Amino acid sequence: MSSFKRNVYLKTVPIPQAVETVRGALDRESLVRTQRVASHEAAGRVTAEAVYARFSSPTFHSAAMDGFAVRADDTFAAREDAAVTLQVQTARTGGPLQAGHAVAVNTGHPLPEGADAVIMIENVVAALPDSTAPQSISIEAPAFPWQHVRRIGEDIVATELLFPQGHTLTAYDVGTLLSGGIWEVRVYERIRVRIIPTGDEVLDFTARPEPGPGQVIESNSQVLATLARGLGCEVERVAPVPDVPEVIRQAVTASLDDNVHLTVICAGSSAGSKDYTRATIAALGEVLVHGIAAMPGKPSLLGLCKGRLVAGAPGYPVSSVICFEELLAPLIAWLGRGEAPRRESVTVEMTRKVPSKLGVEEFLRLSVGRVGYKYMATPLGRGAGCITTLSRAQAVTRIPANAEGLEQGQSVPAELMVSRTALERTLVCVGSHDNTLDALADELMGLDTPCRLASSHVGSMGGIMAVKNGSCHMAGVHLFDPDSGDYNMPFIRKYLPETPAVLINLAIRHQGFIVPAGNPHNIRGIEDVARQGLRFINRQRGAGTRILFDWHLKQCGLQSDAIRGYGKEEYTHMAVAANVLTGSADCGLGIRAAAKALGLDFVPLARERYDLLIPEQFMEDPRVMAVMQLLGSPAFLARIEALGGYETTLTGQVMQAGTALGEHGR
Amino acid sequence: MSSFKRNVYLKTVPIPQAVETVRGALDRESLVRTQRVASHEAAGRVTAEAVYARFSSPTFHSAAMDGFAVRADDTFAAREDAAVTLQVQTARTGGPLQAGHAVAVNTGHPLPEGADAVIMIENVVAALPDSTAPQSISIEAPAFPWQHVRRIGEDIVATELLFPQGHTLTAYDVGTLLSGGIWEVRVYERIRVRIIPTGDEVLDFTARPEPGPGQVIESNSQVLATLARGLGCEVERVAPVPDVPEVIRQAVTASLDDNVHLTVICAGSSAGSKDYTRATIAALGEVLVHGIAAMPGKPSLLGLCKGRLVAGAPGYPVSSVICFEELLAPLIAWLGRGEAPRRESVTVEMTRKVPSKLGVEEFLRLSVGRVGYKYMATPLGRGAGCITTLSRAQAVTRIPANAEGLEQGQSVPAELMVSRTALERTLVCVGSHDNTLDALADELMGLDTPCRLASSHVGSMGGIMAVKNGSCHMAGVHLFDPDSGDYNMPFIRKYLPETPAVLINLAIRHQGFIVPAGNPHNIRGIEDVARQGLRFINRQRGAGTRILFDWHLKQCGLQSDAIRGYGKEEYTHMAVAANVLTGSADCGLGIRAAAKALGLDFVPLARERYDLLIPEQFMEDPRVMAVMQLLGSPAFLARIEALGGYETTLTGQVMQAGTALGEHGR
């Protein structure tokens, strides 16, 4: 359907080629100027010329210890059994040190002319006649020349090279510059960046808007602005510009006129009918790159207008970050002669297979923690639209363009987005999600030694498998076994026969029907759903919630075909709630929190045990011990109760076969 | 001599104990408050409470691709040989999607009620009758439910936990906060730091002073201020305060009154008679730690005054940095609930033995580069007085308190002070120093792919040994062999019989007598020195310059005892010059640059070859190739010539046995 009015991508190119193309086209010598700045404020700046010392440091021979300045020659005869006595000459006379004399000095004091050694005060064995202002001192060991003396130029020699050009100055370097008498340095100017959000549907976050249908809070511009500031750029973010080609062009022209080095147009870089970024760049200059062989980030645009760099960042948040970090950050560093930031690399083991598209480099965000002796990595959502995948990630791995994906158990290099310290303090929880885990996550970070909960939501059975594979510290599980009436334990016995593990209750939670606000169909139980032929939305096969629903169906003597929509499946409580909210379904089974999140009503149907399954070997792990400590804290139990839809009568207790719901039964 | 009026250290304690002591004594809950800040400016701040989403993101089901929104049910029959036609309904009507219809959508558009899938425009095979505004579309494949749809809450679910307390917000997190409708977050306030330099002898760098005898440019305060700003602190550095107890106390009291969390008194923390920091803290509060079992950094002071932290940083620059980084930075992080910065660790191999003191942890600054497959580390100066050792270091290693030092060839962990990228671009040069290396270092950093020259100055023989041990990429050598009249080659044959290496000339340089300005003794040659009985200062045994001097002595028919001071040795050209400057000697042999550096005169005596010795295996290394490229550049040769005291007739040429000084002879 090529006759629709659409842009066409240039050939997508690998990231290094895209960067190289721009480097080849930009004349950075004329684009980025140099300037003189005060040395004491120059940390983080890049030198534009060699810096040579003006002064030596020290500028004089000085005492490196408290004690007495002497002529080493005078002390050579001193022995333990043959002390040498030196007359004390006052420093105030200022003259040269006379032979056979000594002058009291403190650390840093200049040595009198003729002195070439300092004897530490601790090694002066007697002072006569008055020890607080002695007229002579006695020593029992010789001083070697220049002993305890900081000699002129020891640190810096006047005229020596302090820094070459192209050097990024550190805090230490500020000390070196000042010590060398350099009050100003010539550096490259900061790279000036302007970020222009676009879109008819976007709302300016500075107005603190309440989004209506079809409206989106624009935040990419601020993410990119923050990243650019982190690189030392001078950044201006302007208010969003509507999808009107003339207006976008005006905004870019103003940026070029304001001597901005890099203008970033947010969104509109793709090939849709309302994507005007490419046309804007083409009208004002030249498009160099349109489309990179990367995912997310494909619809990135790079162009040159009036000798300046103009970029189009994709509209999806993760795409725009990758456009910035992979294309713009290296170009900013190159323009400013700095170094592009690079993350520490670690080897991680994949907990899951991840297929990937050939010919495209994929940036896969990972939830990572050290489990046993390995860094175990679970992929986070791969969609470009989820900024939270970047917030939640501990690392990112690149699936190469020539790979068809990653295998479960494969070791791959990953770039750390948190420190190794943070990684050591990360508790990995894989399994079913529950809101009490959020409360737990918050409390863990409030401990004296904070601990970060990284939880991946793959359902209860996924959690049991993660424990089996050694890829997590604990799993959240709520699996009801209709045959025994017990929770979790029968599944653990079946699937983990050889993994010693402990089952701890986190909470008893309520499941029920999520229904539209006001419960218009007046649902009070499963029979109501069947009788009225209401549209139900189900959970996926194997989900604890579906097993629970099936059991209740059976209790009511109903078959699955009695429920309209039984075959329609969703993977999360929230997705079920969203179906109800949008009218795609009349009801679904889920937890109270999901209903609450979307302003829906909740009809309790059942209580169930939500437990933490923890391999025995980790029970002594400080991260797991922190969890156990919280589960015994009345304040934490109160917090769970306050959520609504939970009971804490079993919380923190070790579950045995048959514990079921405790005294409350089911 | 304990009766001198001096402070006495408290027991020195290991660093972790010092930090723990302060953590135990400080009440951070009441010291550090929380505040609300705008989310879009909150990057780098630490959350003081859990943050929950207000809005879902997206807030509606939206198209993830450009194309047509459809009911998936309507498409199930579509096959390649059985196209399904859907009527196009205009989006403007706003109503629900009618069965058998489709609505054109762009990426990000909301789906009309009833639609549950999007068909990519690329998969629409025909449009009738008008392809730019079709009334119907035709498809040849079914759409599965929710295909190419971003569902409500896909990224963020209203009410879910976005961040726990104690979380340091990133640039990505700013996007997450804004997308979740969070306009403000409660964070811990920034830690306020005031830095008070002290000392009668110190000069305020802001006045751009010219130091006189006994005066020192104060720069530690600015180094610490820069480090603290790097940790996100609000920092104020005040003008230096004299060594007057009352004045120091007033400055600290003012800081406490201004609600500063951490006051740092620079210098005066030791046990000397003019060290008032301890008494100041004791008078205003309590000294918690005086003295840490570390080197440099021992005389660090930590105290508590009015519930606030007051520290005394040692006067030596490296000591003050270690005091800050090892004691204050972790405490600042703890106060602000952030994470103390931690450097990436690598394993390095020591090129030299380093003895160390038992019972004291030593922070050894290292010059590091990758040579072959190893990171080779050469210790830099160990003195606490040299800030340049921090500027020049690529890494630092900790020699544990229970070790007596490091062995040559030992592998030790080292903390990187530069990036791995920078390390890969570091060219390691060990050997004799020459000023042309400075020029080379500068030019290397100006290349398209900058290369950093890390040079360690251990003399020519040290350089040959470094090549032999595989600890450098190249060595600077200027060894004259009196027997053959040749340079370097005879030594290489003798000491490197089995290491294939190439000898490249860097420059011919002039050696001569360094004499006081105006050459008061009118020295024109060695005979003048001997005849007048002038005081000479010699270089150490094995130094190329000493060998040269001995040869010239012999040429003049003189014995070494004809030269007064022949036995007095120095290790560098600069130290020789310093002896002349201070009147300890009347002359010495060295290079013109050393004389020039201290404003002395220079009497040329001899020309010599200064060569680069490069193992053959590194001739193809990009870093070495960069050097070779420069040695062939006329601009670089002109720069060497402009230094004065150099000739470039041989520069860049491969030296063979007997090349000597080329056509100019010696």
mmCIF file of C-alpha atoms in Angstrom, chain B residues 97-318:
data_model
loop_
_atom_site.group_PDB
_atom_site.id
_atom_site.type_symbol
_atom_site.label_atom_id
_atom_site.label_comp_id
_atom_site.label_asym_id
_atom_site.label_seq_id
_atom_site.Cartn_x
_atom_site.Cartn_y
_atom_site.Cartn_z
ATOM 1 C CA LEU B 97 -15.937 0.360 15.947
ATOM 2 C CA GLN B 98 -18.713 -1.325 14.028
ATOM 3 C CA ALA B 99 -18.435 -4.997 13.138
ATOM 4 C CA GLY B 100 -16.724 -5.527 9.798
ATOM 5 C CA HIS B 101 -15.137 -2.102 9.929
ATOM 6 C CA ALA B 102 -11.662 -0.664 10.414
ATOM 7 C CA VAL B 103 -10.366 2.739 11.513
ATOM 8 C CA ALA B 104 -7.092 4.265 10.316
ATOM 9 C CA VAL B 105 -4.724 4.880 13.247
ATOM 10 C CA ASN B 106 -1.219 6.213 13.664
ATOM 11 C CA THR B 107 1.172 4.933 16.311
ATOM 12 C CA GLY B 108 0.015 6.203 19.688
ATOM 13 C CA HIS B 109 -3.593 6.815 18.682
ATOM 14 C CA PRO B 110 -6.290 5.477 21.007
ATOM 15 C CA LEU B 111 -8.204 2.461 19.754
ATOM 16 C CA PRO B 112 -11.899 3.021 19.213
ATOM 17 C CA GLU B 113 -14.153 1.101 21.582
ATOM 18 C CA GLY B 114 -14.529 -2.473 20.424
ATOM 19 C CA ALA B 115 -11.224 -2.603 18.524
ATOM 20 C CA ASP B 116 -8.704 -5.071 19.901
ATOM 21 C CA ALA B 117 -6.033 -5.298 17.222
ATOM 22 C CA VAL B 118 -4.096 -3.191 14.747
ATOM 23 C CA ILE B 119 -3.073 -4.293 11.282
ATOM 24 C CA MET B 120 0.144 -2.711 10.075
ATOM 25 C CA ILE B 121 -0.260 -0.558 7.032
ATOM 26 C CA GLU B 122 2.343 -2.708 5.284
ATOM 27 C CA ASN B 123 -0.037 -5.679 5.577
ATOM 28 C CA VAL B 124 -2.993 -3.952 3.991
ATOM 29 C CA VAL B 125 -2.908 -5.325 0.459
ATOM 30 C CA ALA B 126 -5.371 -3.099 -1.320
ATOM 31 C CA ALA B 127 -7.479 -0.040 -0.711
ATOM 32 C CA LEU B 128 -10.561 0.791 -2.692
ATOM 33 C CA PRO B 129 -11.429 2.928 -4.419
ATOM 34 C CA ASP B 130 -8.961 5.685 -3.523
ATOM 35 C CA SER B 131 -5.692 4.652 -1.932
ATOM 36 C CA THR B 132 -5.021 7.986 -0.151
ATOM 37 C CA ALA B 133 -8.418 7.986 1.586
ATOM 38 C CA PRO B 134 -9.731 4.448 1.118
ATOM 39 C CA GLN B 135 -13.334 3.529 1.747
ATOM 40 C CA SER B 136 -12.392 -0.083 2.328
ATOM 41 C CA ILE B 137 -9.303 -2.173 2.943
ATOM 42 C CA SER B 138 -8.446 -5.733 2.150
ATOM 43 C CA ILE B 139 -6.337 -8.108 4.245
ATOM 44 C CA GLU B 140 -4.953 -11.565 3.545
ATOM 45 C CA ALA B 141 -4.010 -12.695 7.071
ATOM 46 C CA PRO B 142 -5.901 -12.764 10.362
ATOM 47 C CA ALA B 143 -5.025 -10.423 13.222
ATOM 48 C CA PHE B 144 -4.679 -12.024 16.635
ATOM 49 C CA PRO B 145 -6.243 -10.235 19.601
ATOM 50 C CA TRP B 146 -4.159 -7.316 20.962
ATOM 51 C CA GLN B 147 -1.735 -7.497 18.040
ATOM 52 C CA HIS B 148 0.182 -4.197 17.716
ATOM 53 C CA VAL B 149 -1.748 -2.702 20.574
ATOM 54 C CA ARG B 150 -0.199 -1.033 23.621
ATOM 55 C CA ARG B 151 -2.663 -1.878 26.282
ATOM 56 C CA ILE B 152 -3.666 0.306 29.189
ATOM 57 C CA GLY B 153 -1.136 -0.093 31.997
ATOM 58 C CA GLU B 154 1.369 -1.884 29.785
ATOM 59 C CA ASP B 155 4.148 0.316 31.174
ATOM 60 C CA ILE B 156 2.722 1.571 34.449
ATOM 61 C CA VAL B 157 -0.327 0.491 36.394
ATOM 62 C CA ALA B 158 -1.925 3.201 38.502
ATOM 63 C CA THR B 159 -1.272 2.563 42.233
ATOM 64 C CA GLU B 160 1.739 0.305 41.606
ATOM 65 C CA LEU B 161 5.026 0.956 43.382
ATOM 66 C CA LEU B 162 7.294 2.976 41.123
ATOM 67 C CA PHE B 163 10.178 3.342 43.569
ATOM 68 C CA PRO B 164 10.848 2.259 47.109
ATOM 69 C CA GLN B 165 12.311 4.655 49.637
ATOM 70 C CA GLY B 166 16.079 5.058 49.557
ATOM 71 C CA HIS B 167 16.197 4.846 45.779
ATOM 72 C CA THR B 168 18.585 7.126 43.896
ATOM 73 C CA LEU B 169 16.604 8.452 40.955
ATOM 74 C CA THR B 170 18.092 8.161 37.469
ATOM 75 C CA ALA B 171 17.321 10.013 34.251
ATOM 76 C CA TYR B 172 15.095 7.097 33.247
ATOM 77 C CA ASP B 173 13.289 7.355 36.561
ATOM 78 C CA VAL B 174 12.372 10.945 35.734
ATOM 79 C CA GLY B 175 10.511 9.550 32.732
ATOM 80 C CA THR B 176 8.845 6.911 34.882
ATOM 81 C CA LEU B 177 7.747 9.491 37.464
ATOM 82 C CA LEU B 178 6.290 11.878 34.887
ATOM 83 C CA SER B 179 4.582 9.041 33.001
ATOM 84 C CA GLY B 180 3.028 7.922 36.277
ATOM 85 C CA GLY B 181 1.694 11.424 36.907
ATOM 86 C CA ILE B 182 4.030 12.117 39.815
ATOM 87 C CA TRP B 183 4.963 15.806 39.692
ATOM 88 C CA GLU B 184 6.832 15.975 42.978
ATOM 89 C CA VAL B 185 8.749 13.477 45.078
ATOM 90 C CA ARG B 186 9.890 13.539 48.663
ATOM 91 C CA VAL B 187 13.652 13.184 48.815
ATOM 92 C CA TYR B 188 16.415 13.608 51.371
ATOM 93 C CA GLU B 189 17.951 17.046 51.340
ATOM 94 C CA ARG B 190 21.373 17.432 49.830
ATOM 95 C CA ILE B 191 24.215 17.130 52.305
ATOM 96 C CA ARG B 192 25.616 20.580 53.038
ATOM 97 C CA VAL B 193 29.382 20.719 53.345
ATOM 98 C CA ARG B 194 31.593 23.616 54.326
ATOM 99 C CA ILE B 195 35.312 23.488 53.815
ATOM 100 C CA ILE B 196 37.596 25.683 55.891
ATOM 101 C CA PRO B 197 41.248 25.874 54.844
ATOM 102 C CA THR B 198 43.634 26.890 57.622
ATOM 103 C CA GLY B 199 47.267 27.902 57.945
ATOM 104 C CA ASP B 200 49.448 30.972 58.369
ATOM 105 C CA GLU B 201 51.581 29.993 55.408
ATOM 106 C CA VAL B 202 48.795 29.325 52.920
ATOM 107 C CA LEU B 203 47.791 31.638 50.102
ATOM 108 C CA ASP B 204 44.216 31.850 48.839
ATOM 109 C CA PHE B 205 44.189 30.678 45.233
ATOM 110 C CA THR B 206 41.306 32.999 44.433
ATOM 111 C CA ALA B 207 43.761 35.911 44.810
ATOM 112 C CA ARG B 208 46.038 34.332 42.149
ATOM 113 C CA PRO B 209 49.072 34.793 44.416
ATOM 114 C CA GLU B 210 52.798 34.616 43.650
ATOM 115 C CA PRO B 211 54.171 32.465 46.486
ATOM 116 C CA GLY B 212 57.180 33.835 48.357
ATOM 117 C CA PRO B 213 59.599 31.753 50.442
ATOM 118 C CA GLY B 214 57.751 29.563 52.898
ATOM 119 C CA GLN B 215 54.401 30.243 51.287
ATOM 120 C CA VAL B 216 52.124 27.621 49.802
ATOM 121 C CA ILE B 217 49.182 27.921 47.416
ATOM 122 C CA GLU B 218 46.250 26.355 49.222
ATOM 123 C CA SER B 219 44.373 24.004 46.928
ATOM 124 C CA ASN B 220 43.238 21.052 49.057
ATOM 125 C CA SER B 221 40.028 22.849 49.990
ATOM 126 C CA GLN B 222 39.076 23.149 46.339
ATOM 127 C CA VAL B 223 39.942 19.519 45.604
ATOM 128 C CA LEU B 224 37.701 18.390 48.462
ATOM 129 C CA ALA B 225 34.983 20.855 47.427
ATOM 130 C CA THR B 226 35.052 19.441 43.901
ATOM 131 C CA LEU B 227 34.910 15.871 45.182
ATOM 132 C CA ALA B 228 31.975 16.748 47.451
ATOM 133 C CA ARG B 229 30.100 18.441 44.608
ATOM 134 C CA GLY B 230 30.647 15.283 42.605
ATOM 135 C CA LEU B 231 28.725 13.450 45.321
ATOM 136 C CA GLY B 232 25.813 15.858 44.939
ATOM 137 C CA CYS B 233 26.568 17.914 48.055
ATOM 138 C CA GLU B 234 25.922 21.622 48.458
ATOM 139 C CA VAL B 235 29.415 22.862 49.095
ATOM 140 C CA GLU B 236 30.837 26.132 50.331
ATOM 141 C CA ARG B 237 34.552 26.748 50.551
ATOM 142 C CA VAL B 238 35.524 29.726 52.674
ATOM 143 C CA ALA B 239 38.727 31.776 52.525
ATOM 144 C CA PRO B 240 41.721 30.424 54.467
ATOM 145 C CA VAL B 241 41.735 31.001 58.197
ATOM 146 C CA PRO B 242 45.018 31.706 60.059
ATOM 147 C CA ASP B 243 46.483 29.338 62.645
ATOM 148 C CA VAL B 244 44.781 31.096 65.510
ATOM 149 C CA PRO B 245 42.681 28.803 67.689
ATOM 150 C CA GLU B 246 40.001 31.421 68.362
ATOM 151 C CA VAL B 247 39.592 32.249 64.693
ATOM 152 C CA ILE B 248 39.368 28.601 63.674
ATOM 153 C CA ARG B 249 36.792 28.026 66.386
ATOM 154 C CA GLN B 250 34.744 30.983 65.170
ATOM 155 C CA ALA B 251 34.772 29.635 61.627
ATOM 156 C CA VAL B 252 33.568 26.217 62.781
ATOM 157 C CA THR B 253 30.918 27.729 65.032
ATOM 158 C CA ALA B 254 29.604 29.800 62.120
ATOM 159 C CA SER B 255 29.398 26.650 60.048
ATOM 160 C CA LEU B 256 27.454 24.825 62.783
ATOM 161 C CA ASP B 257 25.110 27.798 63.105
ATOM 162 C CA ASP B 258 24.503 27.787 59.364
ATOM 163 C CA ASN B 259 23.073 24.295 59.586
ATOM 164 C CA VAL B 260 25.913 22.677 57.709
ATOM 165 C CA HIS B 261 25.928 18.862 58.001
ATOM 166 C CA LEU B 262 29.653 18.362 57.544
ATOM 167 C CA THR B 263 32.379 20.876 58.296
ATOM 168 C CA VAL B 264 35.861 20.028 57.055
ATOM 169 C CA ILE B 265 38.858 21.820 58.524
ATOM 170 C CA CYS B 266 41.755 21.528 56.099
ATOM 171 C CA ALA B 267 45.212 21.009 57.663
ATOM 172 C CA GLY B 268 46.089 21.260 61.333
ATOM 173 C CA SER B 269 44.790 17.771 62.050
ATOM 174 C CA SER B 270 48.158 16.288 62.967
ATOM 175 C CA ALA B 271 49.959 16.331 66.303
ATOM 176 C CA GLY B 272 52.231 19.338 65.760
ATOM 177 C CA SER B 273 52.420 22.324 68.069
ATOM 178 C CA LYS B 274 50.402 24.472 65.645
ATOM 179 C CA ASP B 275 47.754 21.867 64.890
ATOM 180 C CA TYR B 276 44.598 23.274 66.417
ATOM 181 C CA THR B 277 41.916 21.202 64.721
ATOM 182 C CA ARG B 278 41.647 18.606 67.422
ATOM 183 C CA ALA B 279 41.412 21.187 70.196
ATOM 184 C CA THR B 280 38.762 23.041 68.190
ATOM 185 C CA ILE B 281 36.579 19.950 67.824
ATOM 186 C CA ALA B 282 37.141 18.982 71.459
ATOM 187 C CA ALA B 283 36.118 22.464 72.592
ATOM 188 C CA LEU B 284 32.916 22.464 70.538
ATOM 189 C CA GLY B 285 32.032 18.815 70.924
ATOM 190 C CA GLU B 286 33.723 15.463 70.920
ATOM 191 C CA VAL B 287 36.635 13.943 69.036
ATOM 192 C CA LEU B 288 35.583 10.467 67.860
ATOM 193 C CA VAL B 289 38.563 9.438 65.754
ATOM 194 C CA HIS B 290 42.052 10.854 65.627
ATOM 195 C CA GLY B 291 44.355 8.882 63.413
ATOM 196 C CA ILE B 292 43.557 6.103 60.961
ATOM 197 C CA ALA B 293 45.753 3.096 60.238
ATOM 198 C CA ALA B 294 46.283 4.211 56.671
ATOM 199 C CA MET B 295 48.984 5.808 54.595
ATOM 200 C CA PRO B 296 48.623 8.494 53.325
ATOM 201 C CA GLY B 297 45.829 9.833 55.474
ATOM 202 C CA LYS B 298 46.902 8.921 58.994
ATOM 203 C CA PRO B 299 46.276 12.295 60.686
ATOM 204 C CA SER B 300 42.544 12.303 59.914
ATOM 205 C CA LEU B 301 40.184 13.625 62.545
ATOM 206 C CA LEU B 302 36.475 12.945 62.960
ATOM 207 C CA GLY B 303 34.311 14.561 65.589
ATOM 208 C CA LEU B 304 30.784 15.445 66.548
ATOM 209 C CA CYS B 305 29.799 19.040 67.406
ATOM 210 C CA LYS B 306 26.166 19.933 68.146
ATOM 211 C CA GLY B 307 25.023 16.748 66.447
ATOM 212 C CA ARG B 308 26.925 17.595 63.265
ATOM 213 C CA LEU B 309 29.961 16.010 61.731
ATOM 214 C CA VAL B 310 33.219 17.974 61.914
ATOM 215 C CA ALA B 311 36.303 16.558 60.256
ATOM 216 C CA GLY B 312 39.953 17.500 60.204
ATOM 217 C CA ALA B 313 41.584 16.680 56.883
ATOM 218 C CA PRO B 314 45.371 16.296 56.859
ATOM 219 C CA GLY B 315 47.466 19.012 55.229
ATOM 220 C CA TYR B 316 49.163 16.867 52.612
ATOM 221 C CA PRO B 317 47.102 16.780 49.458
ATOM 222 C CA VAL B 318 47.007 13.004 48.975
#
